[in-house]
Structure formats: C-alpha cells, structure tokens
PDB file of C-alpha atoms in Angstrom:
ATOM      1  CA  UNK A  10     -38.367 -50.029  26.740  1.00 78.00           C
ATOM      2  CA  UNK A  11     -37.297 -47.111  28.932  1.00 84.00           C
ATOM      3  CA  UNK A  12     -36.956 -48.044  32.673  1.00 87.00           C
ATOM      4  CA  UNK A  13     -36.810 -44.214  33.650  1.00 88.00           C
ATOM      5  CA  UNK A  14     -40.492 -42.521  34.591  1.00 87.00           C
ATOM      6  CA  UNK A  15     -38.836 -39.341  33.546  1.00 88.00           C
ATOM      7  CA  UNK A  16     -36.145 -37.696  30.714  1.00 89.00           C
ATOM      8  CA  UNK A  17     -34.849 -34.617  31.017  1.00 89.00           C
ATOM      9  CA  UNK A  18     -33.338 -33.075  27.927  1.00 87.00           C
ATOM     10  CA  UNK A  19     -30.757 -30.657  28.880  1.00 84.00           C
ATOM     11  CA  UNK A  20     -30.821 -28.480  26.719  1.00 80.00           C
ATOM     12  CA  UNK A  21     -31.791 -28.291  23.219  1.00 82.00           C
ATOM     13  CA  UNK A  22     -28.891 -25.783  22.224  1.00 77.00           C
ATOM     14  CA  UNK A  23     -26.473 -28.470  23.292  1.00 81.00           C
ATOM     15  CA  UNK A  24     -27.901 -30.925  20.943  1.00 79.00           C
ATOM     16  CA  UNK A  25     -28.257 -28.533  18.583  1.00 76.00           C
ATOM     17  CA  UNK A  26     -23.951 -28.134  19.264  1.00 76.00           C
ATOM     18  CA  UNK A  27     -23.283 -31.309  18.986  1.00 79.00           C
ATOM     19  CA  UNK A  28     -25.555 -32.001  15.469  1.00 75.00           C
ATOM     20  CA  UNK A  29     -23.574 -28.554  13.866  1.00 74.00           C
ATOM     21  CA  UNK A  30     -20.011 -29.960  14.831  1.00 76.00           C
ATOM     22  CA  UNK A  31     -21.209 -33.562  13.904  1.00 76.00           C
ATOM     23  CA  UNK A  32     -21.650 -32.034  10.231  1.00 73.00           C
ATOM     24  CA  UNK A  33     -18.456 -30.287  10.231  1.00 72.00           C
ATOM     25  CA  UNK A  34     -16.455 -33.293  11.499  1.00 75.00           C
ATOM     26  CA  UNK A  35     -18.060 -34.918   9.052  1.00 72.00           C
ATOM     27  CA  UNK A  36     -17.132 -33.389   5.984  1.00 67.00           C
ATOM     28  CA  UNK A  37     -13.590 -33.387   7.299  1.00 67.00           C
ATOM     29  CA  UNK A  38     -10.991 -34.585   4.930  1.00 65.00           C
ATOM     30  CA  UNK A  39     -14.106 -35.153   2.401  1.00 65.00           C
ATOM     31  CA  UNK A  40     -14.224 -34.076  -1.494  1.00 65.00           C
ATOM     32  CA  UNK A  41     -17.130 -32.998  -3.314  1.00 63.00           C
ATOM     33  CA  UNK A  42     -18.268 -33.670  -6.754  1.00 63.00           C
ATOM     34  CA  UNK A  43     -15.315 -31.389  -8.308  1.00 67.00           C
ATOM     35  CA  UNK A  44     -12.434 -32.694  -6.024  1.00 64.00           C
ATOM     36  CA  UNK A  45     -12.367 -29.651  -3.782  1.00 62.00           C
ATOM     37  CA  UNK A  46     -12.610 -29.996  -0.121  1.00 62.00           C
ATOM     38  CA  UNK A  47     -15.638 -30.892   1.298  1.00 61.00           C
ATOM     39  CA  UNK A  48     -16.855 -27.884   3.818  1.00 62.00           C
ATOM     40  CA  UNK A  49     -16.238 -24.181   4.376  1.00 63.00           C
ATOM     41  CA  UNK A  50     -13.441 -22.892   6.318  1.00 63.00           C
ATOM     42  CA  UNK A  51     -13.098 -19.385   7.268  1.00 61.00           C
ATOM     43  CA  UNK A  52      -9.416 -18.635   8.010  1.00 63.00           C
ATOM     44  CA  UNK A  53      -8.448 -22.375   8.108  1.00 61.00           C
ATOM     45  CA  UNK A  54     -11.616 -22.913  10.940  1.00 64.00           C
ATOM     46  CA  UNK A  55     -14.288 -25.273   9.689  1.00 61.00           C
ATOM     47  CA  UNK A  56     -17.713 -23.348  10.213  1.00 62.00           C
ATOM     48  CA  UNK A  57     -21.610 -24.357   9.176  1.00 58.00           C
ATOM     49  CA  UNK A  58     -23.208 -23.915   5.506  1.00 57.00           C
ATOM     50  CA  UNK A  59     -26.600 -23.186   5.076  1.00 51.00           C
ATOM     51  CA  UNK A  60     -27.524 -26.729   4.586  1.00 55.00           C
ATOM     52  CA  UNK A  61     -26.223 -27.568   8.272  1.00 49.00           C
ATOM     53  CA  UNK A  62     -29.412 -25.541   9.668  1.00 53.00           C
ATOM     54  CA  UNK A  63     -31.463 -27.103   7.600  1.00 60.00           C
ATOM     55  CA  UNK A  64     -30.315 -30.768   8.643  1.00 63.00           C
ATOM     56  CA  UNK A  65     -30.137 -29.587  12.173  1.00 63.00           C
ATOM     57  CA  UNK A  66     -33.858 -28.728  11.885  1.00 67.00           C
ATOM     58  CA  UNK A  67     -34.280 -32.226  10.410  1.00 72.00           C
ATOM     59  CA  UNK A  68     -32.122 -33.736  13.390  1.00 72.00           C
ATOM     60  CA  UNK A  69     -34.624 -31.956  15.445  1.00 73.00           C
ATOM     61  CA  UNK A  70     -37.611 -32.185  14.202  1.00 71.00           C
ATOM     62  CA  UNK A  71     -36.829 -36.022  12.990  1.00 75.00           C
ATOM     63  CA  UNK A  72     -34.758 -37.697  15.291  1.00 78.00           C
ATOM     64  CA  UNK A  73     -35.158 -35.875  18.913  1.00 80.00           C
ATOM     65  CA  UNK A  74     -39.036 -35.274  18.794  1.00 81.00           C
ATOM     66  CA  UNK A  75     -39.161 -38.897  17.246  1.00 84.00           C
ATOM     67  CA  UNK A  76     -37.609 -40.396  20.222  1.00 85.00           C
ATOM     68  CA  UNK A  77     -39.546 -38.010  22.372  1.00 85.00           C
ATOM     69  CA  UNK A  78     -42.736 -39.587  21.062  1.00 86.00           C
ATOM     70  CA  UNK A  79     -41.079 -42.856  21.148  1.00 89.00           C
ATOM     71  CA  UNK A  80     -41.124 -42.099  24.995  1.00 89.00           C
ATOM     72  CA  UNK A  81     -44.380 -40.468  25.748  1.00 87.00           C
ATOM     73  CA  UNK A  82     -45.887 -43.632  24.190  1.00 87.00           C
ATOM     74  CA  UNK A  83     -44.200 -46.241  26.729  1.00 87.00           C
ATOM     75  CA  UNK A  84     -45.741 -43.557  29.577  1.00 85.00           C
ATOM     76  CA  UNK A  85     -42.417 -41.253  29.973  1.00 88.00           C
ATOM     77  CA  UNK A  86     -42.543 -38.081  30.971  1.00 87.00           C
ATOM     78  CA  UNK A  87     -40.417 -35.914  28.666  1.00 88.00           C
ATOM     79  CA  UNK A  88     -38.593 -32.592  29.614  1.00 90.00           C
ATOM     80  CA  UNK A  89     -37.001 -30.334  27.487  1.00 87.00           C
ATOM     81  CA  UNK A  90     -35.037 -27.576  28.126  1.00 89.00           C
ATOM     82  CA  UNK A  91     -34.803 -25.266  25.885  1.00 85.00           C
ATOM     83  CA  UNK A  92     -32.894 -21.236  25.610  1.00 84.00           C
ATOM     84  CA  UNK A  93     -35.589 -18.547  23.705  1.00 82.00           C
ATOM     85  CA  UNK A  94     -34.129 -15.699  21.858  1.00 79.00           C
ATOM     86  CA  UNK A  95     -36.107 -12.111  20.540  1.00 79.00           C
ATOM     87  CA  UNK A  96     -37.205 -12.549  16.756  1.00 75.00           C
ATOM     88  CA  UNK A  97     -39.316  -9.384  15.131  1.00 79.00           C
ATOM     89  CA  UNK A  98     -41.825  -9.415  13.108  1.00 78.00           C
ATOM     90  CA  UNK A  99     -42.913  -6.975  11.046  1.00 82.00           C
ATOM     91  CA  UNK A 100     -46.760  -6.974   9.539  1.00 83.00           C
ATOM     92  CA  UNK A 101     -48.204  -4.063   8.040  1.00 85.00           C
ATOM     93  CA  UNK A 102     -51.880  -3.555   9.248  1.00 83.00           C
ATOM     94  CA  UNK A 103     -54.672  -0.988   7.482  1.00 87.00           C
ATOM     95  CA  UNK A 104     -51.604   0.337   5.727  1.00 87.00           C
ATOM     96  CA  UNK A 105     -49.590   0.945   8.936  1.00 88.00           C
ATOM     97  CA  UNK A 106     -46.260  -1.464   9.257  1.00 88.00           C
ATOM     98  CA  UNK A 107     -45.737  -2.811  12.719  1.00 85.00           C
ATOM     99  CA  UNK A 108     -42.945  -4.285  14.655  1.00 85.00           C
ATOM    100  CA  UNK A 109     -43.465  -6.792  17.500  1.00 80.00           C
ATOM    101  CA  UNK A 110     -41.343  -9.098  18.897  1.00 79.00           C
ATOM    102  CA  UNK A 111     -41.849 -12.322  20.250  1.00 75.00           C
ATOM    103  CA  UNK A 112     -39.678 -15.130  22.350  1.00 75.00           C
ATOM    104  CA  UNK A 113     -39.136 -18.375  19.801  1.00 74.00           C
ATOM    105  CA  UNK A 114     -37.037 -21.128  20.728  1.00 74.00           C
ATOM    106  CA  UNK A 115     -33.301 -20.849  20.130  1.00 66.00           C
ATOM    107  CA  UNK A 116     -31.555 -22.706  16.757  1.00 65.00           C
ATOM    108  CA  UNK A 117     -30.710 -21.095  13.822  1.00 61.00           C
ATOM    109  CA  UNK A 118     -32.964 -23.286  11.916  1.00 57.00           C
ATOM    110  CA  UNK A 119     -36.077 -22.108  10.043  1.00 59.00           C
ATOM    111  CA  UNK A 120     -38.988 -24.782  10.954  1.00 59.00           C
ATOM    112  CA  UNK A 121     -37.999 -26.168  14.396  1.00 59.00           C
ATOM    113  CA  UNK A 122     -38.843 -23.647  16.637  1.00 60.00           C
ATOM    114  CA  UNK A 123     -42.384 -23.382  15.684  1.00 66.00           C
ATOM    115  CA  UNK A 124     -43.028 -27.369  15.482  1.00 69.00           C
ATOM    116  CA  UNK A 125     -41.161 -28.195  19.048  1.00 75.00           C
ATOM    117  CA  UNK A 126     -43.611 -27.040  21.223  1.00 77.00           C
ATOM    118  CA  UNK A 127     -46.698 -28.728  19.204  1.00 77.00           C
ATOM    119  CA  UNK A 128     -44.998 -31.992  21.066  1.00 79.00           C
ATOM    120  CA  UNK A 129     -45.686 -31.230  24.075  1.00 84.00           C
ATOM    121  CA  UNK A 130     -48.659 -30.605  26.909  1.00 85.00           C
ATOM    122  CA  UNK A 131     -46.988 -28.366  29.115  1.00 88.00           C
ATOM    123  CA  UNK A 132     -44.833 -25.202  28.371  1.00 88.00           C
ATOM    124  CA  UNK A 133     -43.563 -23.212  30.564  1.00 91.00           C
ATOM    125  CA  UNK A 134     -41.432 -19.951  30.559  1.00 89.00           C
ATOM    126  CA  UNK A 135     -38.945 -19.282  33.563  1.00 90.00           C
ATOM    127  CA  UNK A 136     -37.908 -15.553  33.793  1.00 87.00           C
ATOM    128  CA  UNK A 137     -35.805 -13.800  36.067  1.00 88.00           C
ATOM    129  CA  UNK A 138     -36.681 -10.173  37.186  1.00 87.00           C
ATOM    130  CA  UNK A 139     -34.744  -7.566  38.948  1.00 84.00           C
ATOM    131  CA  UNK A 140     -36.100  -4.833  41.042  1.00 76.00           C
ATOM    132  CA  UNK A 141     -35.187  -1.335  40.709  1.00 74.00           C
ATOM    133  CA  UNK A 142     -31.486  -0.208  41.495  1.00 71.00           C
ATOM    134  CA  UNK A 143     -30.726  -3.754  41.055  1.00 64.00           C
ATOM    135  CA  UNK A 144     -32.461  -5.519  43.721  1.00 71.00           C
ATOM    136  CA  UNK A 145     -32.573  -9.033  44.377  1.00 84.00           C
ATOM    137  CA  UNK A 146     -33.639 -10.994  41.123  1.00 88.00           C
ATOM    138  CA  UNK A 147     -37.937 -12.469  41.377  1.00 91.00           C
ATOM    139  CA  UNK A 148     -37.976 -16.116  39.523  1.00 92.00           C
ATOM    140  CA  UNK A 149     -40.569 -16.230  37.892  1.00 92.00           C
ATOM    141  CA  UNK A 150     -42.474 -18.666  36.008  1.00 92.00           C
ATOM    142  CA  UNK A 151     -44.980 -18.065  33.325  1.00 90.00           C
ATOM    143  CA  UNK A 152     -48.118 -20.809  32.041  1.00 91.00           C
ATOM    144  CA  UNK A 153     -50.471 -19.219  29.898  1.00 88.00           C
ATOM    145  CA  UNK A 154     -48.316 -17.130  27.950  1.00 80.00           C
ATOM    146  CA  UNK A 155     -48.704 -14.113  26.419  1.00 79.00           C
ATOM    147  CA  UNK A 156     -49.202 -13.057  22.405  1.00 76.00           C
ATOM    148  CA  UNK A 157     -45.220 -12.491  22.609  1.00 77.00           C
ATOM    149  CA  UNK A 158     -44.366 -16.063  24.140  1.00 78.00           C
ATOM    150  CA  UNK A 159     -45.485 -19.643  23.214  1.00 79.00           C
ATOM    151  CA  UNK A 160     -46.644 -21.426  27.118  1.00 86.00           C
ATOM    152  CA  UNK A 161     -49.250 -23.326  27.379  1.00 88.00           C
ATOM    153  CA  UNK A 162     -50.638 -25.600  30.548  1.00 89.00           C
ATOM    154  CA  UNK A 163     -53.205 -28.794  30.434  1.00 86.00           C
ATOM    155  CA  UNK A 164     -52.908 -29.450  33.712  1.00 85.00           C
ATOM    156  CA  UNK A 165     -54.899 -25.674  34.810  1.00 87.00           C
ATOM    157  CA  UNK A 166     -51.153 -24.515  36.153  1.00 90.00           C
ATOM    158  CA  UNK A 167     -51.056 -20.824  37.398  1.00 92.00           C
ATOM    159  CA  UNK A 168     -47.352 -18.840  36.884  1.00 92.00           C
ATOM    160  CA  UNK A 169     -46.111 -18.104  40.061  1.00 94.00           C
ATOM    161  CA  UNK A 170     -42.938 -16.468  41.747  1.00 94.00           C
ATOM    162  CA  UNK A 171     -40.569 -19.209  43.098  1.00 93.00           C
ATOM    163  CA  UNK A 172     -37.719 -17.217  44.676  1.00 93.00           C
ATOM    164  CA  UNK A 173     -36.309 -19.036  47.244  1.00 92.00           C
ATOM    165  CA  UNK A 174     -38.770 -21.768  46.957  1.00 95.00           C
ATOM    166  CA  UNK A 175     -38.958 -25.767  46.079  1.00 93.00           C
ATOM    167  CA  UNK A 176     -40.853 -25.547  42.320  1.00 91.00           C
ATOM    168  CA  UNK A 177     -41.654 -28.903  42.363  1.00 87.00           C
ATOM    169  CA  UNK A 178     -43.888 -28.360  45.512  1.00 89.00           C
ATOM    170  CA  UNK A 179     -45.464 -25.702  44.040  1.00 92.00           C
ATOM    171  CA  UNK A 180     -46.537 -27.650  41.040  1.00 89.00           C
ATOM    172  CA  UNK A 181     -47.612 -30.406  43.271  1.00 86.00           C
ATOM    173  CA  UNK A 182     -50.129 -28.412  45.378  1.00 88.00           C
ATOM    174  CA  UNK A 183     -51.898 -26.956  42.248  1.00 89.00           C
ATOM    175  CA  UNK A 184     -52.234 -30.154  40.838  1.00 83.00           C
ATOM    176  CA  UNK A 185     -55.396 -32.154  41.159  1.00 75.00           C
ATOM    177  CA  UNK A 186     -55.409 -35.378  43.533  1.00 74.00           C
ATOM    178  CA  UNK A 187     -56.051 -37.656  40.360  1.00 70.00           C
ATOM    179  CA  UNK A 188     -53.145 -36.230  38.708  1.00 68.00           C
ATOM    180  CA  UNK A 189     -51.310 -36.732  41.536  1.00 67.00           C
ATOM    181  CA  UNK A 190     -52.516 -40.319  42.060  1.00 71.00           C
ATOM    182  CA  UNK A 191     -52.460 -41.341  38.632  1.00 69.00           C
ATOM    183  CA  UNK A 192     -50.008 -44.813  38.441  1.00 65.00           C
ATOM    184  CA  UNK A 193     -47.143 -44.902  35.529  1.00 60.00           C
ATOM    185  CA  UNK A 194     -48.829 -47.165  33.043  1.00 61.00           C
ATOM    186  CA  UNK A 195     -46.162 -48.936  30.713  1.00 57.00           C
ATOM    187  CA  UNK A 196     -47.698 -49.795  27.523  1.00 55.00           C
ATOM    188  CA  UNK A 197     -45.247 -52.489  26.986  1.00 57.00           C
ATOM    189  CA  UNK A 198     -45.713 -54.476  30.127  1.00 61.00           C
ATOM    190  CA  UNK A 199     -47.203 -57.901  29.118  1.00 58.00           C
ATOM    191  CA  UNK A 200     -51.109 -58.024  29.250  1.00 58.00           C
ATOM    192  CA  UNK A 201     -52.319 -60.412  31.913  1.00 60.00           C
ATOM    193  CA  UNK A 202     -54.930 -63.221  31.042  1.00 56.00           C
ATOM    194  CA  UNK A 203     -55.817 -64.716  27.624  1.00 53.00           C
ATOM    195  CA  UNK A 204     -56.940 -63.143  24.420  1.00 51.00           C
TER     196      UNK A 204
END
C-alpha cells in the first residue's frame, strides 16, 4: 500500500540509464556459451547490444508501467516525466513520398514509446519559445496536441502560457469543483460493516 497521494517519476531517460548500465554491469566478468566474454566493449568500454533496447523496452513496458498501474489502482496519482525527441516518417501517398516528423518519447527502444502514453489520462507537452532576436523564452504548455505530438486531456484542460506563473494554479482554476473536491479513495482501506 502506497501512503503517498502522488509519484512523480523523474524522468524516464534516467530509468532508462540506469536499466542500460544495469545490463552492462551485468554481463561483467560473464562468459557466454563459447567461453568468450560476455558483452561488447568498444575500445576496452562496455557499451549496449541490440538486445539491451529490447529488454529496456521490456523493463519499461513490464516493470515501470506495471507498478504504475499497481498505483493508479490503490488511488495514486502517477507522474511521469518524460524527454521527446524528432523521429520522421516517411509514407508515400497517391504515388507522392512524404516526410513528416513527429515528437515520440525518448529511448532507443522500438515499442515503448508508442505504448507509454496509452497508461495514462493526461498528457501534456511543455515547450519553451523564444521571441525574435532572442527575446525572453514563452513556457508553454500544450493539451490537445497536434498530428505531430501525442497530448491528450480528460479533464477538458486548455494549453496555456505559464511564464512567470504558478502551473499548478492554473490547472486548478480550469478544473471543475467536483474534480477539485473529489476525496483520495484507497481501495485497500478495510470496508466498514459486515458482508
């Protein structure tokens, strides 16, 4: 049972760090099959295989989204942090190729970033924009999304510019006052009466 009302995973790349150098420790000082050295080195540094990324989207999509769920279900709210990167994709349509590119999450495996954000309700994408001859920087935040960027909002959010402002109170005045009075429940809290 979790006693927090919130988790904040910060950030995804980290654990996605700490699962690639997990594998590489790992197969330190480790033979294979034909009693070479377990692992690839490149100039005596131990780096990732191809199978890393694909247990690192297991670790992912397994174990963190697993315990994510784990936490939703006891009433937790779950953040997760998490760093996009460009990826292009090239479709050819009535015989014409085209190139667009759209913001996915960040890991170098192949089926995580497109599953992550199935997990959860809210997604939101937090840009920062400069002006012309490098003015101050906007903060933006987006909630709808566009065709190039997954977001997506239950709770009706609009994006809005928060330069210089608290976030959190801007989330709380467009929520809804039963939103905003709606109690924790913990599904493991012991039911009161008999049967």
């Amino acid at each position: 049972s979790c006693p927090y009302k919130t988790v904040v995973m910060s950030s995804l790349t980290s654990f996605i760090y700490l699962i690639l150098n997990h594998l590489i420790q790992d197969a330190f000082g480790k033979k294979n099959a034909r009693g070479q050295d377990s692992g690839l080195r490149m100039g005596g540094i131990p780096v990732n295989q191809l199978s890393d990324f694909n247990a690192e989207d297991s670790a992912i999509i397994n174990d963190l989204i697993a315990f994510f769920l784990q936490l939703k279900a006891q009433g937790v709210n779950v953040f997760l942090e998490a760093h996009i990167t460009p990826f292009e994709i090239v479709s050819i349509i009535e015989g014409k190729r085209e190139t667009s590119i759209i913001n996915q999450i960040l890991t170098k495996g192949k089926k995580a970033p497109a599953s992550v954000p199935g997990f959860f309700n809210e997604i939101y994408l937090f840009t920062k924009e400069f002006g012309s001859f490098g003015s101050d920087a906007k903060y933006l935040v987006n909630t709808k999304g566009t065709p190039n960027d997954d977001c997506k909002t239950s709770w009706g959010i609009e994006g809005f510019d928060w330069t210089g402002k608290d976030f959190s109170q801007l989330i709380m005045e467009q929520l809804t006052s039963e939103l905003k009075n709606t109690p924790r429940v913990d599904p493991n809290a012991p039911m009161k009466g008999g049967f």
